[in-house]
Amino acid sequence: MAKAKLAVTMDEQTLTEVDSLVRRHIFPNRSRIIELAVREKLDRLSKTRLASQCALLDPNFEQALAEEGMGKELDQWPAY
């Protein structure tokens, strides 16, 4: 995937920690650590959004919907 350049401003303490991780070869460069941090945050926000949408569901309605027509189908399944 093509990558785009951008400028990032951050406080000195955070930059010092980032540079320390790069110096210790935990990350190859500043860009990579920032890219991974942003990706992780986006993934986490995506999961939070899914959880909040799931919380809006009515469990009783969803259960009834899932079981709709199951009685007829269960009769057609082989016995185990």
Short mmCIF file of C-alpha atoms in Angstrom, two decimals:
data_model
loop_
_atom_site.label_atom_id
_atom_site.label_comp_id
_atom_site.label_asym_id
_atom_site.label_seq_id
_atom_site.Cartn_x
_atom_site.Cartn_y
_atom_site.Cartn_z
CA MET A 1 0.00 0.00 0.00
CA ALA A 2 1.27 3.46 -0.82
CA LYS A 3 2.20 5.63 2.11
CA ALA A 4 1.80 9.37 2.55
CA LYS A 5 3.99 11.71 4.56
CA LEU A 6 2.64 13.87 7.34
CA ALA A 7 3.98 16.10 10.08
CA VAL A 8 3.27 15.19 13.70
CA THR A 9 3.64 17.43 16.72
CA MET A 10 4.07 15.86 20.15
CA ASP A 11 5.41 16.78 23.55
CA GLU A 12 9.11 16.32 24.31
CA GLN A 13 8.57 13.52 26.84
CA THR A 14 6.66 11.39 24.33
CA LEU A 15 9.25 12.03 21.63
CA THR A 16 12.03 11.06 24.04
CA GLU A 17 10.27 7.75 24.72
CA VAL A 18 9.74 7.14 20.99
CA ASP A 19 13.41 7.83 20.26
CA SER A 20 14.45 5.51 23.08
CA LEU A 21 12.44 2.66 21.53
CA VAL A 22 14.06 3.32 18.16
CA ARG A 23 17.56 3.45 19.69
CA ARG A 24 16.95 0.09 21.40
CA HIS A 25 15.85 -1.35 18.03
CA ILE A 26 12.36 -2.16 19.29
CA PHE A 27 11.07 -0.22 16.28
CA PRO A 28 13.02 0.56 13.11
CA ASN A 29 12.13 4.27 13.08
CA ARG A 30 9.78 6.95 14.37
CA SER A 31 7.39 6.54 11.47
CA ARG A 32 6.83 2.86 12.17
CA ILE A 33 6.04 3.29 15.87
CA ILE A 34 3.61 6.12 15.14
CA GLU A 35 1.97 4.17 12.30
CA LEU A 36 1.48 1.13 14.55
CA ALA A 37 0.15 3.24 17.42
CA VAL A 38 -2.42 4.90 15.17
CA ARG A 39 -3.44 1.53 13.67
CA GLU A 40 -3.91 0.01 17.15
CA LYS A 41 -6.02 2.99 18.25
CA LEU A 42 -8.20 2.77 15.14
CA ASP A 43 -8.71 -0.97 15.68
CA ARG A 44 -9.64 -0.40 19.32
CA LEU A 45 -12.13 2.33 18.40
CA SER A 46 -13.68 0.04 15.81
CA LYS A 47 -14.21 -2.68 18.43
CA THR A 48 -15.67 -0.16 20.86
CA ARG A 49 -18.15 0.98 18.22
CA LEU A 50 -19.22 -2.62 17.59
CA ALA A 51 -19.70 -3.21 21.32
CA SER A 52 -21.78 -0.05 21.72
CA GLN A 53 -23.99 -1.05 18.78
CA CYS A 54 -24.44 -4.55 20.23
CA ALA A 55 -25.53 -2.99 23.52
CA LEU A 56 -28.46 -1.41 21.66
CA LEU A 57 -29.84 -4.83 20.67
CA ASP A 58 -32.80 -6.33 22.52
CA PRO A 59 -31.64 -9.81 23.66
CA ASN A 60 -35.21 -11.18 23.87
CA PHE A 61 -36.05 -10.04 20.35
CA GLU A 62 -32.76 -11.39 18.97
CA GLN A 63 -33.36 -14.76 20.70
CA ALA A 64 -36.89 -14.98 19.29
CA LEU A 65 -35.63 -14.08 15.83
CA ALA A 66 -32.88 -16.72 16.02
CA GLU A 67 -35.35 -19.41 17.11
CA GLU A 68 -38.01 -18.50 14.56
CA GLY A 69 -38.84 -21.62 12.57
CA MET A 70 -36.42 -23.80 14.55
CA GLY A 71 -39.14 -26.26 15.65
CA LYS A 72 -39.83 -27.30 12.08
CA GLU A 73 -36.12 -27.52 11.20
CA LEU A 74 -35.23 -29.57 14.29
CA ASP A 75 -37.66 -32.30 13.20
CA GLN A 76 -35.70 -32.69 9.95
CA TRP A 77 -32.27 -33.11 11.58
CA PRO A 78 -30.95 -36.66 12.06
CA ALA A 79 -30.70 -38.01 15.60
CA TYR A 80 -27.18 -38.20 17.03
#
